[in-house]
Every structure is written in C-alpha cells, then in structure tokens.
C-alpha cells in the first residue's frame, strides 16, 4: 500500500494522527498558536469516522478535568493548548499525575510571561520538566523538531503514558506548530472496545460490569504514612522511566571539539550552524534531546570529557542550560544563547555566540 503523504502544518498533523491512532476523546480550548489542532479535529468530524469525541470546553480548566475523567475510565484522551492555557491546566495535571492516569497533553509554546506574544518561544521548559503544578511529579516530555515528529509523537506519547500510567506531554513551539512539511500519516487504528479497555486497564473506573470489583481513582490520601508510600512508589516509577525511556539525536558529534545542545525548532537551526562551522574548519556537533524528561544526562555527561565547551541554544532566557550544566558537573564550560519575545535567532547569530562565549 502506498504511504499516506500529506502537506500540512504541525498542528494539523497532531489532529490527523490523533484520529488515526484511535484516540477516544479530545477536550480543548482555542489559543494561538495551537488553535488549528481543535479546528482540524472539528473539520474532520472524527465522531462520524471513528466515534472519537471532540469537544471545545468552556475553559482550559474544564478541558483538563474532562481529560481527568476520561483517563480515569481507561479511555485514550488528550488535550492541547499554548503557554498561558497550559498554566491554567497545572492543577488538573498534578491531579492526573497523582492519580497515576495516562493521557496526552500538547503545548505549542508562545512567548511570555503573561499573555506575552503569539510568536514562538521555548520558555515553558521549566514549567514542563520541573513540575509546573504542585507536588513531586514528572511528565514524560517529548520535544518534536519536525511536522513528522508531531504526528509520530502522538502515538509514542500515548504508548508511554499507558506503559507507565503517567501523563505525557508533547512540548512543541510555535514554529513547529505553524510550519508546513510533508508528513507520512499513520494507518488507521480502531478504537479499543470496552472489553479491551477493561482487560488492558484493570484499574479503570468502569462500573461493576460482570461482577468485577469497583475501582476508586483519586489523588487524595489523608493518612500521611500512606501518602508517603504513594510518593515512594511514584519516585520508583520515575526512576524506571529515566532508566529506560531517554531519547536523543546526535548530529556530527563523533569528532566534535564543541557541542551545541538544542531541542525543537532551535535544533533544526543548529543543524545549519554545524554545517557552516565545519565549512570554516570548526569541528562542531549537535546533540538534540528528544525527551526533555527524562533528560539525556548521562549522554551529555560523557561528552564533558571529549569537547572543549558546550552551548545550550534555546528560545528563552536560559532554562535547559541548567540541566546541561548539572550533567557535565563542572568538567567543561557550558554557556547559553537565546532570543526572547518571539524573535528567532539566525545560524550566524548562534555561530557568533559560540565563538564569543567559548573560544
């Protein structure tokens, strides 16, 4: 069968992939620069094709709590928003993590703080990987750098979420959400039957069908000893994820004297920087974290003994750079270069920053 290749925006790819991966429900609210996700889902009318529910909630708070309810019944459910909207979802995200429920969240980042700008940014890194809501929890975080990965990470995000009973998030930026590229869409997968959901998710709230034991899902525990036990279990799960699910990409790193570390659209720009630098005789490589959590700490640490310096390139004031510095543990100099307010850097600006900060 010929591949199903389409030209579309990153946001549109998310929507089409959600339908094809057999998602049961989407609950969201429009906000630039991710509104095309909801708009595309409404235009495609998947409720007629697969039975998928698509609902524009009355607010971001309502949307994330609808996800909480759907996830509690074992359904494959998701939401999407952009930076200010994701801030409103943080309490619900913490509840979902505390209840150990799988779901998928999409954040197509815009500039802040506050309402900021509708232009692209990567300033939600701290919020996402350090726990934007309350409590000691983690989000499995995937950072796409292409429209193809926007589509692919829908399936991967759900797979990881259900594997570990933990929310996963696709952390993209406005460039990836709005840019258009060719994408190979996945084949249609049927939505799971109620029987399959009960078999795959014995913890789900499905009523006492067939005499099965009823389940209670909550993040509340008033006994501090039991709450500590819960948290110890959470942390053991997070360690397991960190051991098994680190993903990254290396670009001309084998003989590199200097290393760029970048994710998302920044990593795409940095590939050009590597090409320009090598044409000038500078042995430069690029390491792209694909999972921002779990972070490729050990991989970056190994380069500390091989390179003369690292530059963390981000569309923010300096966030991921802290994790890069923690990884190298002072063994090599690590600097940051970024642009703010929705301005996107050029390859020449990055190369000049590399020379100024590390040479």
PDB file of C-alpha atoms in Angstrom, residues 64-339:
ATOM      1  CA  UNK A  64      -8.080  19.212  31.694  1.00  0.00           C
ATOM      2  CA  UNK A  65     -10.689  17.942  34.153  1.00  0.00           C
ATOM      3  CA  UNK A  66     -12.586  16.320  31.298  1.00  0.00           C
ATOM      4  CA  UNK A  67      -9.310  14.605  30.425  1.00  0.00           C
ATOM      5  CA  UNK A  68      -9.041  13.510  34.071  1.00  0.00           C
ATOM      6  CA  UNK A  69     -12.468  11.893  33.906  1.00  0.00           C
ATOM      7  CA  UNK A  70     -11.859  10.218  30.556  1.00  0.00           C
ATOM      8  CA  UNK A  71      -8.458   8.916  31.608  1.00  0.00           C
ATOM      9  CA  UNK A  72      -9.983   7.512  34.798  1.00  0.00           C
ATOM     10  CA  UNK A  73     -12.255   5.304  32.715  1.00  0.00           C
ATOM     11  CA  UNK A  74      -9.295   3.936  30.766  1.00  0.00           C
ATOM     12  CA  UNK A  75     -10.016   5.955  27.650  1.00  0.00           C
ATOM     13  CA  UNK A  76      -7.314   7.304  25.352  1.00  0.00           C
ATOM     14  CA  UNK A  77      -7.866  11.042  25.859  1.00  0.00           C
ATOM     15  CA  UNK A  78      -5.901  14.217  25.186  1.00  0.00           C
ATOM     16  CA  UNK A  79      -5.895  17.998  25.311  1.00  0.00           C
ATOM     17  CA  UNK A  80      -3.868  20.775  23.740  1.00  0.00           C
ATOM     18  CA  UNK A  81      -3.171  24.420  24.443  1.00  0.00           C
ATOM     19  CA  UNK A  82      -0.464  27.057  24.396  1.00  0.00           C
ATOM     20  CA  UNK A  83       1.571  28.513  27.233  1.00  0.00           C
ATOM     21  CA  UNK A  84      -0.999  30.616  29.207  1.00  0.00           C
ATOM     22  CA  UNK A  85      -3.622  27.920  28.709  1.00  0.00           C
ATOM     23  CA  UNK A  86      -1.290  25.196  29.939  1.00  0.00           C
ATOM     24  CA  UNK A  87      -0.633  27.301  33.036  1.00  0.00           C
ATOM     25  CA  UNK A  88      -4.365  27.110  33.791  1.00  0.00           C
ATOM     26  CA  UNK A  89      -4.257  23.318  33.440  1.00  0.00           C
ATOM     27  CA  UNK A  90      -1.498  22.775  36.019  1.00  0.00           C
ATOM     28  CA  UNK A  91      -3.703  21.832  38.972  1.00  0.00           C
ATOM     29  CA  UNK A  92      -5.517  19.231  36.880  1.00  0.00           C
ATOM     30  CA  UNK A  93      -2.250  17.871  35.509  1.00  0.00           C
ATOM     31  CA  UNK A  94      -0.967  17.398  39.056  1.00  0.00           C
ATOM     32  CA  UNK A  95      -4.196  15.585  39.997  1.00  0.00           C
ATOM     33  CA  UNK A  96      -3.832  13.279  36.980  1.00  0.00           C
ATOM     34  CA  UNK A  97      -0.204  12.528  37.863  1.00  0.00           C
ATOM     35  CA  UNK A  98      -1.179  11.897  41.488  1.00  0.00           C
ATOM     36  CA  UNK A  99      -3.944   9.535  40.376  1.00  0.00           C
ATOM     37  CA  UNK A 100      -1.457   7.757  38.053  1.00  0.00           C
ATOM     38  CA  UNK A 101      -3.542   8.090  34.914  1.00  0.00           C
ATOM     39  CA  UNK A 102      -2.363   8.010  31.287  1.00  0.00           C
ATOM     40  CA  UNK A 103      -3.211  10.896  28.966  1.00  0.00           C
ATOM     41  CA  UNK A 104      -1.595  13.126  26.371  1.00  0.00           C
ATOM     42  CA  UNK A 105      -1.118  16.883  26.660  1.00  0.00           C
ATOM     43  CA  UNK A 106       0.122  19.128  23.852  1.00  0.00           C
ATOM     44  CA  UNK A 107       1.724  22.531  24.475  1.00  0.00           C
ATOM     45  CA  UNK A 108       2.602  24.613  21.418  1.00  0.00           C
ATOM     46  CA  UNK A 109       4.618  27.304  23.184  1.00  0.00           C
ATOM     47  CA  UNK A 110       4.297  31.058  22.726  1.00  0.00           C
ATOM     48  CA  UNK A 111       6.262  33.889  24.287  1.00  0.00           C
ATOM     49  CA  UNK A 112       5.627  35.170  27.805  1.00  0.00           C
ATOM     50  CA  UNK A 113       5.474  35.849  30.641  1.00  0.00           C
ATOM     51  CA  UNK A 114       1.830  36.770  30.922  1.00  0.00           C
ATOM     52  CA  UNK A 115      -0.105  36.927  27.685  1.00  0.00           C
ATOM     53  CA  UNK A 116       3.196  37.857  26.042  1.00  0.00           C
ATOM     54  CA  UNK A 117       3.127  37.293  22.313  1.00  0.00           C
ATOM     55  CA  UNK A 118       1.696  34.794  19.859  1.00  0.00           C
ATOM     56  CA  UNK A 119       5.203  34.323  18.436  1.00  0.00           C
ATOM     57  CA  UNK A 120       7.237  31.158  19.162  1.00  0.00           C
ATOM     58  CA  UNK A 121       9.142  30.519  22.368  1.00  0.00           C
ATOM     59  CA  UNK A 122      10.698  27.669  24.343  1.00  0.00           C
ATOM     60  CA  UNK A 123      10.221  29.299  27.726  1.00  0.00           C
ATOM     61  CA  UNK A 124       7.913  26.604  29.147  1.00  0.00           C
ATOM     62  CA  UNK A 125      10.804  24.202  29.696  1.00  0.00           C
ATOM     63  CA  UNK A 126      10.947  24.851  33.456  1.00  0.00           C
ATOM     64  CA  UNK A 127       7.190  24.561  33.803  1.00  0.00           C
ATOM     65  CA  UNK A 128       7.130  21.245  31.984  1.00  0.00           C
ATOM     66  CA  UNK A 129      10.158  19.307  33.208  1.00  0.00           C
ATOM     67  CA  UNK A 130      10.384  20.697  36.724  1.00  0.00           C
ATOM     68  CA  UNK A 131       6.690  20.166  37.518  1.00  0.00           C
ATOM     69  CA  UNK A 132       4.503  23.184  36.780  1.00  0.00           C
ATOM     70  CA  UNK A 133       1.855  22.070  39.238  1.00  0.00           C
ATOM     71  CA  UNK A 134       2.198  21.232  42.912  1.00  0.00           C
ATOM     72  CA  UNK A 135       3.863  18.149  44.349  1.00  0.00           C
ATOM     73  CA  UNK A 136       6.661  15.785  43.376  1.00  0.00           C
ATOM     74  CA  UNK A 137       5.584  14.531  39.972  1.00  0.00           C
ATOM     75  CA  UNK A 138       7.029  14.199  36.480  1.00  0.00           C
ATOM     76  CA  UNK A 139       5.671  14.469  32.949  1.00  0.00           C
ATOM     77  CA  UNK A 140       7.102  12.302  30.179  1.00  0.00           C
ATOM     78  CA  UNK A 141       8.138  15.094  27.798  1.00  0.00           C
ATOM     79  CA  UNK A 142       8.639  14.713  24.043  1.00  0.00           C
ATOM     80  CA  UNK A 143      10.106  17.615  22.048  1.00  0.00           C
ATOM     81  CA  UNK A 144       9.434  17.329  18.284  1.00  0.00           C
ATOM     82  CA  UNK A 145      11.563  19.168  15.739  1.00  0.00           C
ATOM     83  CA  UNK A 146       9.522  18.378  12.621  1.00  0.00           C
ATOM     84  CA  UNK A 147       5.952  18.020  11.453  1.00  0.00           C
ATOM     85  CA  UNK A 148       6.596  14.294  11.053  1.00  0.00           C
ATOM     86  CA  UNK A 149       7.519  14.025  14.714  1.00  0.00           C
ATOM     87  CA  UNK A 150       4.414  15.983  15.676  1.00  0.00           C
ATOM     88  CA  UNK A 151       2.410  13.138  14.147  1.00  0.00           C
ATOM     89  CA  UNK A 152       4.657  10.326  15.381  1.00  0.00           C
ATOM     90  CA  UNK A 153       4.771  11.562  18.959  1.00  0.00           C
ATOM     91  CA  UNK A 154       1.006  11.293  19.359  1.00  0.00           C
ATOM     92  CA  UNK A 155       1.296   7.527  19.200  1.00  0.00           C
ATOM     93  CA  UNK A 156       4.550   7.433  21.157  1.00  0.00           C
ATOM     94  CA  UNK A 157       3.139   9.738  23.814  1.00  0.00           C
ATOM     95  CA  UNK A 158       0.102   7.521  24.368  1.00  0.00           C
ATOM     96  CA  UNK A 159       2.242   4.369  24.344  1.00  0.00           C
ATOM     97  CA  UNK A 160       4.496   5.746  27.075  1.00  0.00           C
ATOM     98  CA  UNK A 161       1.583   7.171  29.048  1.00  0.00           C
ATOM     99  CA  UNK A 162      -0.188   3.804  29.184  1.00  0.00           C
ATOM    100  CA  UNK A 163       3.050   1.888  29.755  1.00  0.00           C
ATOM    101  CA  UNK A 164       3.751   3.838  32.935  1.00  0.00           C
ATOM    102  CA  UNK A 165       0.270   5.107  33.912  1.00  0.00           C
ATOM    103  CA  UNK A 166       1.577   8.643  33.720  1.00  0.00           C
ATOM    104  CA  UNK A 167       0.649  11.761  31.743  1.00  0.00           C
ATOM    105  CA  UNK A 168       2.840  12.520  28.736  1.00  0.00           C
ATOM    106  CA  UNK A 169       3.270  15.867  27.006  1.00  0.00           C
ATOM    107  CA  UNK A 170       4.343  16.932  23.544  1.00  0.00           C
ATOM    108  CA  UNK A 171       6.275  20.167  24.092  1.00  0.00           C
ATOM    109  CA  UNK A 172       6.491  21.926  20.752  1.00  0.00           C
ATOM    110  CA  UNK A 173       6.935  25.603  19.909  1.00  0.00           C
ATOM    111  CA  UNK A 174       5.033  27.938  17.626  1.00  0.00           C
ATOM    112  CA  UNK A 175       7.410  27.329  14.730  1.00  0.00           C
ATOM    113  CA  UNK A 176       6.816  23.583  14.680  1.00  0.00           C
ATOM    114  CA  UNK A 177       3.091  24.059  15.174  1.00  0.00           C
ATOM    115  CA  UNK A 178       2.706  26.518  12.302  1.00  0.00           C
ATOM    116  CA  UNK A 179       5.281  25.334   9.763  1.00  0.00           C
ATOM    117  CA  UNK A 180       4.229  23.113   6.859  1.00  0.00           C
ATOM    118  CA  UNK A 181       6.054  19.970   5.759  1.00  0.00           C
ATOM    119  CA  UNK A 182       5.301  16.666   4.144  1.00  0.00           C
ATOM    120  CA  UNK A 183       4.236  14.079   6.686  1.00  0.00           C
ATOM    121  CA  UNK A 184       3.534  10.361   6.434  1.00  0.00           C
ATOM    122  CA  UNK A 185       0.359   9.784   8.416  1.00  0.00           C
ATOM    123  CA  UNK A 186      -0.062   6.546  10.363  1.00  0.00           C
ATOM    124  CA  UNK A 187      -2.610   3.961   9.252  1.00  0.00           C
ATOM    125  CA  UNK A 188      -5.989   3.991  10.955  1.00  0.00           C
ATOM    126  CA  UNK A 189      -6.162   2.008  14.178  1.00  0.00           C
ATOM    127  CA  UNK A 190      -9.565   1.042  15.539  1.00  0.00           C
ATOM    128  CA  UNK A 191     -10.562   2.437  18.899  1.00  0.00           C
ATOM    129  CA  UNK A 192     -10.444  -0.154  21.647  1.00  0.00           C
ATOM    130  CA  UNK A 193     -13.650  -1.909  22.628  1.00  0.00           C
ATOM    131  CA  UNK A 194     -14.988  -1.674  26.176  1.00  0.00           C
ATOM    132  CA  UNK A 195     -13.851  -5.258  26.731  1.00  0.00           C
ATOM    133  CA  UNK A 196     -10.326  -4.413  25.579  1.00  0.00           C
ATOM    134  CA  UNK A 197     -10.193  -1.362  27.839  1.00  0.00           C
ATOM    135  CA  UNK A 198     -11.290  -3.424  30.849  1.00  0.00           C
ATOM    136  CA  UNK A 199      -8.687  -6.085  30.035  1.00  0.00           C
ATOM    137  CA  UNK A 200      -5.858  -3.580  29.445  1.00  0.00           C
ATOM    138  CA  UNK A 201      -6.773  -1.171  32.243  1.00  0.00           C
ATOM    139  CA  UNK A 202      -7.950  -3.228  35.250  1.00  0.00           C
ATOM    140  CA  UNK A 203      -7.565  -0.089  37.393  1.00  0.00           C
ATOM    141  CA  UNK A 204     -10.103   1.908  35.364  1.00  0.00           C
ATOM    142  CA  UNK A 205     -13.456   3.085  36.651  1.00  0.00           C
ATOM    143  CA  UNK A 206     -15.841   1.052  34.508  1.00  0.00           C
ATOM    144  CA  UNK A 207     -18.563   0.149  36.965  1.00  0.00           C
ATOM    145  CA  UNK A 208     -19.157  -3.334  38.358  1.00  0.00           C
ATOM    146  CA  UNK A 209     -19.702  -4.948  34.987  1.00  0.00           C
ATOM    147  CA  UNK A 210     -19.812  -8.721  35.032  1.00  0.00           C
ATOM    148  CA  UNK A 211     -19.355  -8.775  38.789  1.00  0.00           C
ATOM    149  CA  UNK A 212     -15.926  -7.125  38.628  1.00  0.00           C
ATOM    150  CA  UNK A 213     -14.678  -5.199  41.631  1.00  0.00           C
ATOM    151  CA  UNK A 214     -15.359  -1.475  41.563  1.00  0.00           C
ATOM    152  CA  UNK A 215     -12.362   0.872  41.427  1.00  0.00           C
ATOM    153  CA  UNK A 216     -11.800   4.199  43.125  1.00  0.00           C
ATOM    154  CA  UNK A 217      -9.430   6.700  41.493  1.00  0.00           C
ATOM    155  CA  UNK A 218      -8.200   9.679  43.470  1.00  0.00           C
ATOM    156  CA  UNK A 219      -5.065  11.657  44.224  1.00  0.00           C
ATOM    157  CA  UNK A 220      -6.258  12.344  47.787  1.00  0.00           C
ATOM    158  CA  UNK A 221      -4.835  10.471  50.782  1.00  0.00           C
ATOM    159  CA  UNK A 222      -5.268  11.948  54.260  1.00  0.00           C
ATOM    160  CA  UNK A 223      -3.076   9.390  56.017  1.00  0.00           C
ATOM    161  CA  UNK A 224       0.483  10.826  55.776  1.00  0.00           C
ATOM    162  CA  UNK A 225       2.088   7.388  56.070  1.00  0.00           C
ATOM    163  CA  UNK A 226       0.080   6.091  53.113  1.00  0.00           C
ATOM    164  CA  UNK A 227       0.733   9.305  51.173  1.00  0.00           C
ATOM    165  CA  UNK A 228       4.438   8.808  51.690  1.00  0.00           C
ATOM    166  CA  UNK A 229       4.088   5.249  50.391  1.00  0.00           C
ATOM    167  CA  UNK A 230       2.351   6.626  47.308  1.00  0.00           C
ATOM    168  CA  UNK A 231       5.124   9.130  46.707  1.00  0.00           C
ATOM    169  CA  UNK A 232       7.818   6.500  47.177  1.00  0.00           C
ATOM    170  CA  UNK A 233       6.047   4.402  44.542  1.00  0.00           C
ATOM    171  CA  UNK A 234       5.846   7.408  42.223  1.00  0.00           C
ATOM    172  CA  UNK A 235       9.553   8.085  42.561  1.00  0.00           C
ATOM    173  CA  UNK A 236      10.414   4.447  41.847  1.00  0.00           C
ATOM    174  CA  UNK A 237       8.344   4.675  38.668  1.00  0.00           C
ATOM    175  CA  UNK A 238      10.095   7.890  37.634  1.00  0.00           C
ATOM    176  CA  UNK A 239      13.484   6.243  38.124  1.00  0.00           C
ATOM    177  CA  UNK A 240      12.371   3.372  35.898  1.00  0.00           C
ATOM    178  CA  UNK A 241      11.259   5.814  33.190  1.00  0.00           C
ATOM    179  CA  UNK A 242      14.579   7.665  33.464  1.00  0.00           C
ATOM    180  CA  UNK A 243      16.479   4.410  33.020  1.00  0.00           C
ATOM    181  CA  UNK A 244      14.515   3.142  30.024  1.00  0.00           C
ATOM    182  CA  UNK A 245      12.996   5.991  28.025  1.00  0.00           C
ATOM    183  CA  UNK A 246      15.751   8.522  27.280  1.00  0.00           C
ATOM    184  CA  UNK A 247      15.694   9.567  23.632  1.00  0.00           C
ATOM    185  CA  UNK A 248      18.102  11.866  21.809  1.00  0.00           C
ATOM    186  CA  UNK A 249      19.698  12.520  18.425  1.00  0.00           C
ATOM    187  CA  UNK A 250      23.370  13.203  17.609  1.00  0.00           C
ATOM    188  CA  UNK A 251      24.478  15.201  14.579  1.00  0.00           C
ATOM    189  CA  UNK A 252      28.193  15.129  13.679  1.00  0.00           C
ATOM    190  CA  UNK A 253      29.208  14.651  17.302  1.00  0.00           C
ATOM    191  CA  UNK A 254      31.781  11.889  16.879  1.00  0.00           C
ATOM    192  CA  UNK A 255      34.806  14.162  16.313  1.00  0.00           C
ATOM    193  CA  UNK A 256      33.355  17.396  17.705  1.00  0.00           C
ATOM    194  CA  UNK A 257      35.501  19.868  19.636  1.00  0.00           C
ATOM    195  CA  UNK A 258      32.421  21.896  20.580  1.00  0.00           C
ATOM    196  CA  UNK A 259      28.839  20.845  21.136  1.00  0.00           C
ATOM    197  CA  UNK A 260      25.516  22.589  20.628  1.00  0.00           C
ATOM    198  CA  UNK A 261      22.615  21.321  22.732  1.00  0.00           C
ATOM    199  CA  UNK A 262      19.176  22.304  21.443  1.00  0.00           C
ATOM    200  CA  UNK A 263      15.629  20.975  21.121  1.00  0.00           C
ATOM    201  CA  UNK A 264      12.654  21.608  18.864  1.00  0.00           C
ATOM    202  CA  UNK A 265      12.970  24.315  16.225  1.00  0.00           C
ATOM    203  CA  UNK A 266      16.242  25.502  17.762  1.00  0.00           C
ATOM    204  CA  UNK A 267      17.795  22.143  16.928  1.00  0.00           C
ATOM    205  CA  UNK A 268      16.788  22.499  13.281  1.00  0.00           C
ATOM    206  CA  UNK A 269      18.519  25.866  13.067  1.00  0.00           C
ATOM    207  CA  UNK A 270      21.545  24.434  14.843  1.00  0.00           C
ATOM    208  CA  UNK A 271      21.996  21.777  12.159  1.00  0.00           C
ATOM    209  CA  UNK A 272      22.737  24.592   9.726  1.00  0.00           C
ATOM    210  CA  UNK A 273      25.126  26.123  12.256  1.00  0.00           C
ATOM    211  CA  UNK A 274      27.070  22.845  12.364  1.00  0.00           C
ATOM    212  CA  UNK A 275      27.356  22.843   8.565  1.00  0.00           C
ATOM    213  CA  UNK A 276      28.574  26.457   8.463  1.00  0.00           C
ATOM    214  CA  UNK A 277      31.055  25.901  11.287  1.00  0.00           C
ATOM    215  CA  UNK A 278      32.551  22.803   9.719  1.00  0.00           C
ATOM    216  CA  UNK A 279      32.958  24.667   6.429  1.00  0.00           C
ATOM    217  CA  UNK A 280      35.103  27.091   8.430  1.00  0.00           C
ATOM    218  CA  UNK A 281      37.145  24.256   9.929  1.00  0.00           C
ATOM    219  CA  UNK A 282      35.402  24.267  13.317  1.00  0.00           C
ATOM    220  CA  UNK A 283      34.540  20.772  14.490  1.00  0.00           C
ATOM    221  CA  UNK A 284      31.066  21.397  15.836  1.00  0.00           C
ATOM    222  CA  UNK A 285      28.378  18.849  16.724  1.00  0.00           C
ATOM    223  CA  UNK A 286      24.761  18.958  17.824  1.00  0.00           C
ATOM    224  CA  UNK A 287      23.033  16.909  20.487  1.00  0.00           C
ATOM    225  CA  UNK A 288      19.242  17.134  20.377  1.00  0.00           C
ATOM    226  CA  UNK A 289      17.310  15.900  23.417  1.00  0.00           C
ATOM    227  CA  UNK A 290      14.102  14.312  22.163  1.00  0.00           C
ATOM    228  CA  UNK A 291      12.892  13.533  25.667  1.00  0.00           C
ATOM    229  CA  UNK A 292      13.313  16.640  27.811  1.00  0.00           C
ATOM    230  CA  UNK A 293      12.239  14.432  30.683  1.00  0.00           C
ATOM    231  CA  UNK A 294      13.799  12.030  31.111  1.00  0.00           C
ATOM    232  CA  UNK A 295      16.766  14.208  30.135  1.00  0.00           C
ATOM    233  CA  UNK A 296      19.806  12.618  28.401  1.00  0.00           C
ATOM    234  CA  UNK A 297      22.018  13.455  31.364  1.00  0.00           C
ATOM    235  CA  UNK A 298      24.422  10.535  31.032  1.00  0.00           C
ATOM    236  CA  UNK A 299      24.899  11.112  27.304  1.00  0.00           C
ATOM    237  CA  UNK A 300      25.766  14.775  27.802  1.00  0.00           C
ATOM    238  CA  UNK A 301      27.994  13.900  30.754  1.00  0.00           C
ATOM    239  CA  UNK A 302      30.021  11.558  28.526  1.00  0.00           C
ATOM    240  CA  UNK A 303      30.779  14.457  26.153  1.00  0.00           C
ATOM    241  CA  UNK A 304      32.204  16.519  29.004  1.00  0.00           C
ATOM    242  CA  UNK A 305      35.461  14.576  28.672  1.00  0.00           C
ATOM    243  CA  UNK A 306      35.551  14.926  24.877  1.00  0.00           C
ATOM    244  CA  UNK A 307      34.713  18.536  23.977  1.00  0.00           C
ATOM    245  CA  UNK A 308      36.113  21.962  24.860  1.00  0.00           C
ATOM    246  CA  UNK A 309      32.773  23.587  25.507  1.00  0.00           C
ATOM    247  CA  UNK A 310      29.004  23.389  25.070  1.00  0.00           C
ATOM    248  CA  UNK A 311      26.432  25.997  24.028  1.00  0.00           C
ATOM    249  CA  UNK A 312      22.800  25.485  25.007  1.00  0.00           C
ATOM    250  CA  UNK A 313      20.720  27.166  22.309  1.00  0.00           C
ATOM    251  CA  UNK A 314      17.146  27.957  23.365  1.00  0.00           C
ATOM    252  CA  UNK A 315      14.383  30.436  22.571  1.00  0.00           C
ATOM    253  CA  UNK A 316      14.327  31.638  26.170  1.00  0.00           C
ATOM    254  CA  UNK A 317      16.480  33.356  28.788  1.00  0.00           C
ATOM    255  CA  UNK A 318      18.277  30.154  29.767  1.00  0.00           C
ATOM    256  CA  UNK A 319      16.403  27.123  31.088  1.00  0.00           C
ATOM    257  CA  UNK A 320      17.626  23.815  29.659  1.00  0.00           C
ATOM    258  CA  UNK A 321      21.173  25.134  30.135  1.00  0.00           C
ATOM    259  CA  UNK A 322      20.799  24.424  33.854  1.00  0.00           C
ATOM    260  CA  UNK A 323      20.287  20.713  33.174  1.00  0.00           C
ATOM    261  CA  UNK A 324      23.223  20.681  30.766  1.00  0.00           C
ATOM    262  CA  UNK A 325      25.436  22.230  33.450  1.00  0.00           C
ATOM    263  CA  UNK A 326      24.233  19.727  36.023  1.00  0.00           C
ATOM    264  CA  UNK A 327      25.045  16.916  33.596  1.00  0.00           C
ATOM    265  CA  UNK A 328      28.646  17.964  32.982  1.00  0.00           C
ATOM    266  CA  UNK A 329      29.242  18.675  36.684  1.00  0.00           C
ATOM    267  CA  UNK A 330      31.701  21.483  36.037  1.00  0.00           C
ATOM    268  CA  UNK A 331      34.015  19.414  33.833  1.00  0.00           C
ATOM    269  CA  UNK A 332      33.569  21.660  30.793  1.00  0.00           C
ATOM    270  CA  UNK A 333      32.347  25.190  30.175  1.00  0.00           C
ATOM    271  CA  UNK A 334      28.642  25.482  29.310  1.00  0.00           C
ATOM    272  CA  UNK A 335      27.102  28.726  28.052  1.00  0.00           C
ATOM    273  CA  UNK A 336      23.636  29.759  26.886  1.00  0.00           C
ATOM    274  CA  UNK A 337      22.460  31.652  23.839  1.00  0.00           C
ATOM    275  CA  UNK A 338      18.864  32.624  23.217  1.00  0.00           C
ATOM    276  CA  UNK A 339      16.472  35.201  21.830  1.00  0.00           C
TER     277      UNK A 339
END
